[in-house]
Amino acid sequence: MTETDVVIAGAGPNGLMLACELALAGVRPVVLDRLPAPTDEPKANGLVGQVIRQLDMRGLYQACGGEAGPPRPVPGWMFSAMPMSFVEVADNPMHALMLQQPRLVELLVARAGDLGVDVRWGHGVAGVSPTSGGATVAVESSDGPYDLDATYLVAADGGRSLIRKSLGIDFPGSTSDTVSRVAHVKLPDDLRAEDGTYVIPGYGPLPFGHTRLGNGGLIAAQFQPGRLLLGTIEFGRTDGVGDVPMTIGELRESARRVIGVDVPIEAPTGPGPHALRRIDGQNSRQASTYREGNVLLLGDAAHVHSAMGGPGLNLGLQDAVNLGWKLAAEVKGSAPDGLLDTYDSERRPVGERVMMQSLSQTALMAPGPEIDALRQLFGELMELPAVREHMAHLLAGSDVRYPVGDSHPLSGYLAPELSLDDGTRLAELLHRARPVLLDLSGGGFAASAGAWADRVDLVTGGSADTSVAALLVRPDGYVAWATDSPDGLGLPEALARWFGPA
Ligand SMILES: Cc1cc2nc3c(=O)[nH]c(=O)nc-3n(C[C@H](O)[C@H](O)[C@H](O)COP(=O)(O)OP(=O)(O)OC[C@H]3O[C@@H](n4cnc5c(N)ncnc54)[C@H](O)[C@@H]3O)c2cc1C
């Protein structure tokens, strides 16, 4: 039996991100994945929302394909196939980055390796027994079975999480009556117009993204050259096809039902693997708790929902960044009472909001005159500036305000993008995943923060981007405390609340 502080089951994007966060804080977990190597199965095509700013706070934004400088917002997004403009939203929070999930995993595997994390491919979790001091993890590998005694176990083992099920953690929610099909396909070259779009005889150009039609939804996107992704969503039907593998012919039949004409879909050419997937009934489910003793749920193990609009990694990677510094503080013995419980109390409500908006998007894709009317009403509401602002923050996940115990208007939110007079960006100060006390008042806060100097980086300077006198920023980038006056009232309490006694 080997003893380990933290075992993470699952080397998907969320498990790997957590591993990197822990390692930055000086705790090196063991990561187990039953796959022999990282998979190149196509899943997410991009990152959407506030997580892009958090990746910037770790120096990962450019590595993920971002341009030089701070992340720039996108002018709009889609909600259930309805375009929304965020151009006039003040401090538009919506960001998007095209990034294939296997590439993200590849980046995180390399980063975890650089940070000294022990990632064991081909080591699957076969069982879990909670113990008084943590959990015993039964592992199966090609070298034979073995047990790991973990003080903390993180289940990042995906939507069908064996660990969540073994612990009997409820996963309440709903399963829709939709059947979604998606595949990489080839269409005949002579259907291609000069601007690169495909024109389907009897239907017209295939629009990018989701389109709602009388009989369901159509999805078309070309995220990579030569790889057209085509999909359908049909309502009120389960084909009873069970585990029969999806075929290109099945997608072609479905596309014919949805758009009313034949779409001459062929199997894709070029190197794979290619997407070919049917989801018969979309689950929208969330674990009833993200923490059971010393076992924590992360990412898809904690929540599953529709991929429409791409909220999955925004949610899961931010779970990881929220959990990392708290779990590391527990392991190192510096965590104040109750810190680890705030992972559940802060992140579960965020998951509930994603569930709410993704279910709404699915509902608004359904056929029928009632939904036509709802979409018209929704479109009218979207003309109102306050509604656009609300939607931008909902979809970006930036409406999240944690109850941090401080009433300053910035407290509880992700810290704003700001630069010091010497050009250093606040995001850069967070690359090491340590808390930062940013003193913009000329050094008046150093004395009250001195007793936390081992845990909190004190940075002094000036900034033309804000009028606040000081900001205490947690390692996850959230503002724990802020003040506009130089008196520093409440700072020692905030430092103790989040980072332990002086
Ligand atoms: C078609 C599709 C398109 C999507 N598009 C987007 C998008 O555009 N944007 C977006 O944000 N999200 C998207 N998503 C959602 C996104 O892919 C998931 O949210 C993401 O994969 C969740 O990551 P995870 O690390 O939590 O779990 P997973 O990626 O499922 O990783 C879990 C890991 O655990 C391992 N594992 C499982 N069981 C065990 C075990 N017993 N022992 C050891 N290891 C185990 C698995 O091998 C796997 O490597 C999409 C999903 C799909 C299916």
XYZ file of C-alpha atoms and ligand atoms in Angstrom:
555
model
C 0.000 0.000 0.000
C 1.387 3.421 -1.008
C 0.314 6.560 0.825
C -0.423 9.658 -1.231
C -1.770 13.092 -0.305
C -4.009 13.466 -3.353
C -5.106 10.965 -5.992
C -6.947 12.311 -9.017
C -8.937 9.717 -10.959
C -9.122 10.838 -14.584
C -6.607 12.634 -16.789
C -9.187 14.486 -18.845
C -8.877 18.255 -19.110
C -10.337 18.902 -15.669
C -8.297 16.311 -13.754
C -5.112 17.527 -15.452
C -5.906 21.183 -14.777
C -6.416 20.385 -11.099
C -3.144 18.434 -11.028
C -1.307 21.494 -12.383
C -3.009 23.805 -9.871
C -2.002 21.543 -6.977
C 1.553 21.262 -8.240
C 1.853 25.055 -8.516
C 0.906 25.158 -4.830
C 3.568 22.576 -3.973
C 1.363 19.451 -3.731
C 2.104 16.755 -6.305
C -0.852 14.428 -6.854
C -0.927 11.018 -8.487
C -3.194 11.118 -11.554
C -4.674 7.812 -12.741
C -6.298 7.219 -16.103
C -7.524 3.899 -17.387
C -6.695 4.805 -20.998
C -3.265 3.678 -22.194
C -2.503 7.190 -23.482
C -4.283 10.533 -23.998
C -7.153 10.063 -26.417
C -7.486 12.034 -29.639
C -11.260 11.444 -29.688
C -12.889 14.668 -30.922
C -14.962 16.352 -28.211
C -14.879 20.068 -27.386
C -13.974 22.345 -30.256
C -13.366 25.391 -28.161
C -13.359 27.254 -24.893
C -16.090 29.740 -24.141
C -16.485 32.281 -21.360
C -14.629 33.509 -18.336
C -12.305 30.500 -18.121
C -10.257 32.112 -20.892
C -9.376 34.952 -18.530
C -8.494 32.399 -15.867
C -6.190 30.582 -18.290
C -4.560 33.959 -18.916
C -4.042 34.196 -15.142
C -1.941 31.034 -15.432
C 0.006 32.116 -18.512
C -1.861 29.558 -20.637
C -3.896 31.856 -22.863
C -1.372 32.158 -25.685
C -0.496 28.441 -25.454
C -4.200 27.726 -26.017
C -4.153 29.774 -29.216
C -4.839 33.283 -27.893
C -3.212 36.343 -29.401
C -0.530 38.387 -27.645
C -1.784 40.588 -24.810
C -4.875 40.182 -22.678
C -7.841 38.148 -23.982
C -10.149 40.252 -26.098
C -13.915 39.711 -25.950
C -15.913 38.446 -28.908
C -18.668 40.720 -30.266
C -21.487 38.248 -29.709
C -22.537 34.648 -29.186
C -25.424 32.311 -29.990
C -28.230 31.265 -27.682
C -30.263 28.337 -28.971
C -29.420 29.298 -32.566
C -30.340 32.946 -31.954
C -27.479 35.376 -32.557
C -26.847 37.864 -29.757
C -24.760 41.005 -30.069
C -22.679 42.023 -27.049
C -20.999 44.948 -28.812
C -22.742 47.484 -26.613
C -22.356 45.542 -23.354
C -20.073 47.505 -21.013
C -16.935 45.480 -20.224
C -18.226 42.700 -22.483
C -17.263 39.519 -20.606
C -17.709 37.012 -23.450
C -14.541 35.319 -24.676
C -14.081 32.391 -27.032
C -11.101 30.400 -28.265
C -11.149 27.685 -30.890
C -9.197 24.779 -29.393
C -9.646 21.069 -29.971
C -9.960 19.144 -26.709
C -7.136 16.673 -27.524
C -4.803 19.656 -28.027
C -5.852 21.095 -24.647
C -5.175 17.726 -23.005
C -1.787 17.528 -24.750
C -0.873 20.987 -23.389
C -1.957 20.082 -19.871
C -0.149 16.728 -19.940
C 3.076 18.555 -20.862
C 2.503 21.183 -18.162
C 1.765 18.532 -15.537
C 4.986 16.761 -16.536
C 6.985 19.995 -16.247
C 5.508 20.545 -12.782
C 6.512 17.058 -11.625
C 3.068 15.448 -11.507
C 2.964 11.639 -11.617
C 0.427 10.865 -14.398
C -0.146 7.104 -14.758
C -1.761 6.118 -18.057
C -3.233 2.643 -18.173
C -3.989 2.721 -14.437
C -7.740 2.494 -13.898
C -9.628 2.920 -10.653
C -11.490 -0.331 -10.004
C -12.943 0.488 -6.594
C -12.914 2.948 -3.726
C -13.269 2.378 0.013
C -13.613 5.464 2.178
C -11.419 5.281 5.305
C -11.215 7.439 8.422
C -8.220 9.272 6.956
C -9.304 9.459 3.313
C -9.890 6.657 0.832
C -8.268 3.476 -0.380
C -8.207 3.330 -4.154
C -8.008 -0.062 -5.856
C -6.047 0.371 -9.082
C -5.753 -1.980 -12.040
C -2.813 -1.681 -14.371
C -0.964 -3.855 -16.868
C 1.605 -4.499 -14.118
C -1.146 -5.911 -11.931
C -3.515 -4.516 -9.304
C -2.405 -2.367 -6.394
C -3.911 -0.146 -3.700
C -3.266 3.535 -3.095
C -4.069 5.062 0.262
C -5.091 8.652 -0.479
C -5.738 11.390 2.054
C -7.875 13.083 -0.618
C -9.384 11.515 -3.706
C -10.707 13.631 -6.567
C -13.145 11.998 -8.978
C -12.448 13.585 -12.364
C -13.493 10.374 -14.084
C -16.172 11.824 -16.366
C -19.957 11.798 -16.513
C -20.264 8.077 -15.725
C -17.960 8.459 -12.718
C -17.346 5.121 -11.039
C -16.324 6.943 -7.885
C -19.508 9.028 -7.691
C -21.565 5.860 -8.141
C -19.496 3.814 -5.658
C -20.042 6.456 -3.001
C -23.778 6.530 -3.721
C -23.771 10.273 -4.424
C -27.094 11.180 -6.061
C -27.011 12.542 -9.597
C -30.467 14.036 -9.961
C -31.695 15.770 -13.089
C -33.452 14.921 -16.312
C -33.000 13.129 -19.606
C -34.425 14.917 -22.641
C -36.470 13.240 -25.356
C -33.984 14.408 -27.987
C -31.766 12.337 -30.234
C -28.621 14.177 -31.321
C -26.310 12.879 -33.996
C -23.030 14.402 -35.034
C -20.250 13.282 -37.370
C -17.358 14.498 -39.406
C -18.563 14.103 -42.982
C -17.632 14.751 -46.580
C -19.950 16.522 -48.992
C -19.414 16.494 -52.765
C -17.054 19.264 -53.894
C -19.539 20.523 -56.476
C -21.865 21.611 -53.617
C -19.225 24.057 -52.451
C -19.774 27.742 -53.178
C -16.928 30.192 -53.780
C -17.007 31.433 -50.178
C -16.474 27.853 -48.941
C -20.024 27.209 -47.698
C -21.911 24.144 -48.895
C -25.161 24.665 -50.782
C -27.621 21.766 -50.433
C -29.900 21.363 -53.510
C -33.493 22.121 -52.550
C -32.469 23.680 -49.240
C -29.747 26.296 -49.765
C -26.524 27.209 -47.967
C -25.644 25.311 -44.789
C -25.341 28.047 -42.149
C -22.540 27.886 -39.570
C -23.522 26.636 -36.105
C -26.988 25.609 -34.927
C -30.101 26.250 -37.024
C -33.640 25.572 -35.817
C -35.971 24.112 -38.440
C -39.553 22.870 -38.410
C -38.536 19.286 -37.602
C -35.545 19.803 -35.320
C -32.112 21.336 -35.334
C -29.204 21.259 -37.735
C -25.553 21.740 -36.780
C -22.842 22.548 -39.318
C -19.344 23.746 -38.566
C -15.906 23.436 -40.033
C -13.466 24.029 -37.182
C -10.545 22.452 -39.023
C -9.806 22.500 -42.755
C -11.331 19.523 -44.552
C -13.318 18.353 -41.495
C -16.957 19.358 -41.821
C -18.910 18.602 -38.652
C -22.571 17.949 -39.369
C -25.236 17.111 -36.838
C -28.952 16.990 -36.144
C -31.196 17.241 -33.100
C -34.591 15.564 -33.265
C -37.282 15.914 -30.623
C -39.807 13.490 -29.264
C -38.284 10.396 -30.715
C -36.087 7.674 -29.374
C -35.164 5.288 -32.106
C -34.650 2.396 -29.784
C -31.324 1.794 -31.502
C -29.712 1.120 -28.126
C -26.049 0.363 -28.420
C -26.014 -0.131 -32.199
C -23.107 2.020 -33.434
C -24.003 5.208 -35.280
C -23.464 5.255 -39.034
C -23.110 7.971 -41.640
C -26.247 6.537 -43.288
C -28.205 7.066 -40.059
C -27.105 10.711 -39.961
C -28.095 11.124 -43.612
C -31.592 9.815 -42.881
C -31.896 12.093 -39.866
C -30.702 15.124 -41.889
C -33.324 14.308 -44.520
C -36.057 14.287 -41.855
C -34.842 17.562 -40.364
C -34.289 19.641 -43.491
C -36.674 17.860 -45.830
C -34.246 17.030 -48.647
C -31.452 14.533 -49.135
C -28.039 15.706 -47.956
C -25.490 13.613 -49.894
C -23.325 12.903 -46.853
C -20.333 10.617 -47.275
C -17.793 9.284 -44.816
C -14.941 11.729 -44.249
C -11.553 11.303 -45.839
C -8.221 12.286 -44.322
C -6.676 11.323 -41.022
C -8.960 10.542 -38.103
C -10.217 9.913 -35.611
C -13.484 11.325 -36.857
C -16.502 12.194 -34.751
C -19.417 9.772 -35.180
C -21.753 10.023 -32.221
C -25.395 9.597 -31.269
C -26.781 10.882 -27.962
C -30.167 9.246 -27.454
C -31.539 11.354 -24.581
C -29.411 14.230 -23.319
C -28.707 14.067 -19.599
C -28.754 17.267 -17.555
C -27.654 16.128 -14.131
C -25.699 17.460 -11.203
C -24.283 15.688 -8.167
C -26.175 16.417 -4.953
C -22.854 17.280 -3.314
C -19.355 17.910 -4.683
C -17.770 16.671 -1.430
C -18.287 13.459 0.505
C -15.729 13.313 3.308
C -12.321 13.470 1.666
C -13.641 12.614 -1.810
C -14.354 15.503 -4.162
C -16.133 15.505 -7.508
C -14.795 17.557 -10.400
C -15.869 18.394 -13.960
C -18.214 16.027 -15.778
C -18.174 13.695 -12.753
C -20.057 16.488 -10.950
C -22.285 17.764 -13.776
C -23.388 16.837 -17.285
C -25.513 18.904 -19.656
C -25.986 19.720 -23.304
C -22.891 20.877 -25.207
C -24.925 23.602 -26.970
C -23.028 26.877 -26.725
C -19.959 25.073 -25.342
C -20.266 25.723 -21.576
C -18.682 22.428 -20.405
C -15.038 23.350 -20.052
C -15.830 26.865 -18.834
C -17.533 25.180 -15.925
C -15.169 22.248 -15.325
C -11.842 24.056 -15.650
C -13.084 26.776 -13.300
C -14.088 24.050 -10.827
C -10.469 22.871 -10.986
C -9.015 26.344 -10.415
C -11.428 26.864 -7.500
C -10.517 23.537 -5.895
C -6.746 23.533 -6.451
C -5.559 26.154 -3.975
C -8.099 25.120 -1.333
C -7.128 21.445 -1.467
C -3.428 22.332 -1.459
C -3.942 24.459 1.680
C -5.737 21.516 3.363
C -2.903 19.154 2.500
C -0.281 21.599 3.746
C -2.224 22.235 6.950
C -2.625 25.970 6.374
C -6.327 25.980 5.424
C -8.693 27.871 7.703
C -11.707 25.957 8.993
C -14.320 25.314 6.337
C -12.185 26.394 3.373
C -12.552 23.110 1.498
C -16.327 23.152 1.976
C -16.484 26.392 0.001
C -15.605 24.345 -3.109
C -19.101 22.869 -2.975
C -20.868 26.013 -1.758
C -19.226 28.196 -4.427
C -19.192 25.869 -7.425
C -22.444 23.903 -7.174
C -24.633 27.011 -7.664
C -22.544 27.862 -10.750
C -23.260 24.400 -12.142
C -26.971 24.945 -11.461
C -26.916 28.099 -13.588
C -25.223 26.303 -16.482
C -27.845 23.572 -16.206
C -30.567 26.240 -16.299
C -29.245 27.993 -19.394
C -28.407 24.824 -21.322
C -31.853 23.325 -20.638
C -33.400 26.612 -21.794
C -31.412 26.425 -25.019
C -32.598 22.875 -25.686
C -36.222 23.831 -24.963
C -36.035 26.760 -27.378
C -34.783 24.471 -30.175
C -37.941 22.315 -30.086
C -40.436 22.563 -32.952
C -43.976 23.918 -32.646
C -45.902 27.200 -32.618
C -45.505 27.705 -28.858
C -41.740 27.640 -29.211
C -41.972 29.904 -32.289
C -43.804 32.390 -30.074
C -41.318 32.028 -27.217
C -38.420 32.618 -29.591
C -40.079 35.729 -30.935
C -40.587 37.019 -27.395
C -37.022 36.110 -26.496
C -35.760 37.947 -29.589
C -37.685 41.062 -28.557
C -36.267 40.866 -25.034
C -32.778 40.537 -26.482
C -33.168 44.003 -27.988
C -33.144 45.439 -24.437
C -29.636 46.470 -23.335
C -30.161 45.151 -19.797
C -31.150 41.724 -21.164
C -28.115 41.577 -23.444
C -25.885 42.391 -20.514
C -27.591 39.750 -18.388
C -27.185 37.112 -21.130
C -23.549 38.001 -21.780
C -22.679 37.476 -18.119
C -24.819 34.344 -17.806
C -23.171 32.659 -20.803
C -19.664 33.804 -19.886
C -20.161 32.634 -16.299
C -19.111 36.095 -15.093
C -22.354 36.699 -13.181
C -20.850 34.443 -10.533
C -20.367 36.278 -7.263
C -19.043 34.175 -4.430
C -20.169 35.130 -0.910
C -16.684 36.177 0.220
C -17.839 38.203 3.231
C -16.891 41.638 1.884
C -19.328 44.123 0.392
C -17.049 46.085 -1.976
C -18.609 46.023 -5.479
C -15.619 44.054 -6.839
C -15.539 41.484 -4.030
C -16.712 37.995 -4.909
C -16.186 38.526 -8.659
C -13.261 37.527 -10.860
C -10.737 40.366 -10.623
C -10.992 42.890 -13.454
C -8.403 43.087 -16.205
C -5.995 45.807 -15.041
C -2.384 46.852 -15.512
C 0.048 48.521 -13.169
C 1.874 51.670 -14.243
C 4.986 49.606 -15.035
C 2.939 47.584 -17.557
C 2.589 44.433 -15.432
C -0.897 42.970 -15.724
C -2.723 41.647 -12.659
C -3.227 38.399 -14.613
C 0.559 37.994 -14.798
C 0.874 38.397 -11.028
C -1.334 35.305 -10.657
C 0.757 32.963 -12.827
C 2.193 31.269 -9.724
C -1.314 30.648 -8.337
C -0.540 32.473 -5.098
C -2.822 35.026 -3.445
C -1.942 38.629 -4.247
C -2.523 41.714 -2.138
C -2.347 44.512 -4.672
C -1.623 47.746 -2.848
C -2.333 50.695 -5.127
C -2.230 53.262 -2.302
C 1.527 53.673 -2.075
C 2.378 50.910 0.348
C -0.025 51.628 3.220
C -1.214 48.018 3.517
C 2.127 46.281 3.948
C 2.025 46.438 7.752
C -1.373 44.746 8.128
C -0.457 41.998 5.623
C 3.055 41.330 6.933
C 2.009 38.374 9.083
C 0.770 36.542 5.964
C 3.876 37.275 3.856
C 4.684 33.546 3.681
C 1.351 32.846 1.986
C 0.347 36.086 0.263
C 2.360 38.090 -2.305
C 2.288 41.807 -1.544
C 2.571 43.909 -4.712
C 2.676 47.691 -4.556
C 2.279 50.062 -7.459
C -0.106 52.412 -9.170
C -2.744 51.765 -11.797
C -4.631 54.130 -14.055
C -7.186 51.358 -14.728
C -8.941 51.465 -11.347
C -9.774 53.770 -8.464
C -9.553 51.093 -5.758
C -6.886 51.532 -3.081
C -6.213 47.816 -2.620
C -7.412 44.405 -3.755
C -6.900 41.024 -2.143
C -7.069 38.443 -4.919
C -7.359 34.713 -4.243
C -5.225 32.302 -6.299
C -8.277 31.549 -8.482
C -8.406 35.229 -9.467
C -11.484 36.075 -7.382
C -11.486 39.231 -5.278
C -11.676 38.320 -1.583
C -11.567 41.895 -0.326
C -11.198 45.372 -1.781
C -11.196 48.942 -0.513
C -11.437 52.426 -1.929
C -9.972 54.049 1.181
C -6.484 53.767 2.649
C -7.673 52.603 6.101
C -7.582 48.876 5.292
C -10.632 48.059 7.415
C -11.419 44.347 7.207
C -8.139 43.287 5.592
C -6.771 41.146 8.462
C -10.155 39.399 8.747
C -10.201 38.676 5.001
C -6.623 37.359 5.078
C -7.457 35.072 7.997
C -10.738 33.945 6.475
C -9.104 32.744 3.259
C -5.482 32.003 4.100
C -5.481 31.025 7.764
C -4.437 32.768 10.965
C -1.695 35.394 11.010
C -19.396 16.048 -28.823
C -18.991 16.911 -27.674
C -18.696 18.231 -27.919
C -18.348 19.060 -26.868
N -18.057 20.358 -27.145
C -17.670 21.168 -26.150
C -17.247 22.513 -26.419
O -17.186 22.961 -27.576
N -16.864 23.275 -25.375
C -16.859 22.791 -24.101
O -16.512 23.525 -23.194
N -17.215 21.520 -23.817
C -17.610 20.700 -24.808
N -17.944 19.415 -24.523
C -17.886 18.944 -23.121
C -16.455 18.553 -22.708
O -15.920 17.677 -23.664
C -16.487 17.889 -21.337
O -17.101 18.800 -20.433
C -15.076 17.512 -20.844
O -14.551 16.415 -21.562
C -15.104 17.120 -19.372
O -13.792 16.873 -18.945
P -13.491 15.948 -17.681
O -12.012 16.026 -17.487
O -14.367 16.336 -16.552
O -13.971 14.501 -18.103
P -13.519 13.581 -19.324
O -13.011 14.411 -20.447
O -14.639 12.662 -19.567
O -12.266 12.792 -18.742
C -12.439 11.755 -17.781
C -11.190 10.903 -17.785
O -11.342 9.927 -16.769
C -10.885 8.688 -17.239
N -11.550 7.633 -16.460
C -12.854 7.278 -16.486
N -13.093 6.297 -15.617
C -11.914 6.034 -15.021
C -11.504 5.106 -14.023
N -12.360 4.241 -13.460
N -10.212 5.093 -13.644
C -9.317 5.958 -14.189
N -9.649 6.829 -15.155
C -10.932 6.880 -15.548
C -11.244 8.685 -18.709
O -10.420 7.778 -19.422
C -10.976 10.135 -19.086
O -9.661 10.339 -19.551
C -18.288 18.552 -25.548
C -18.566 17.213 -25.310
C -18.905 16.395 -26.356
C -19.180 14.944 -26.086
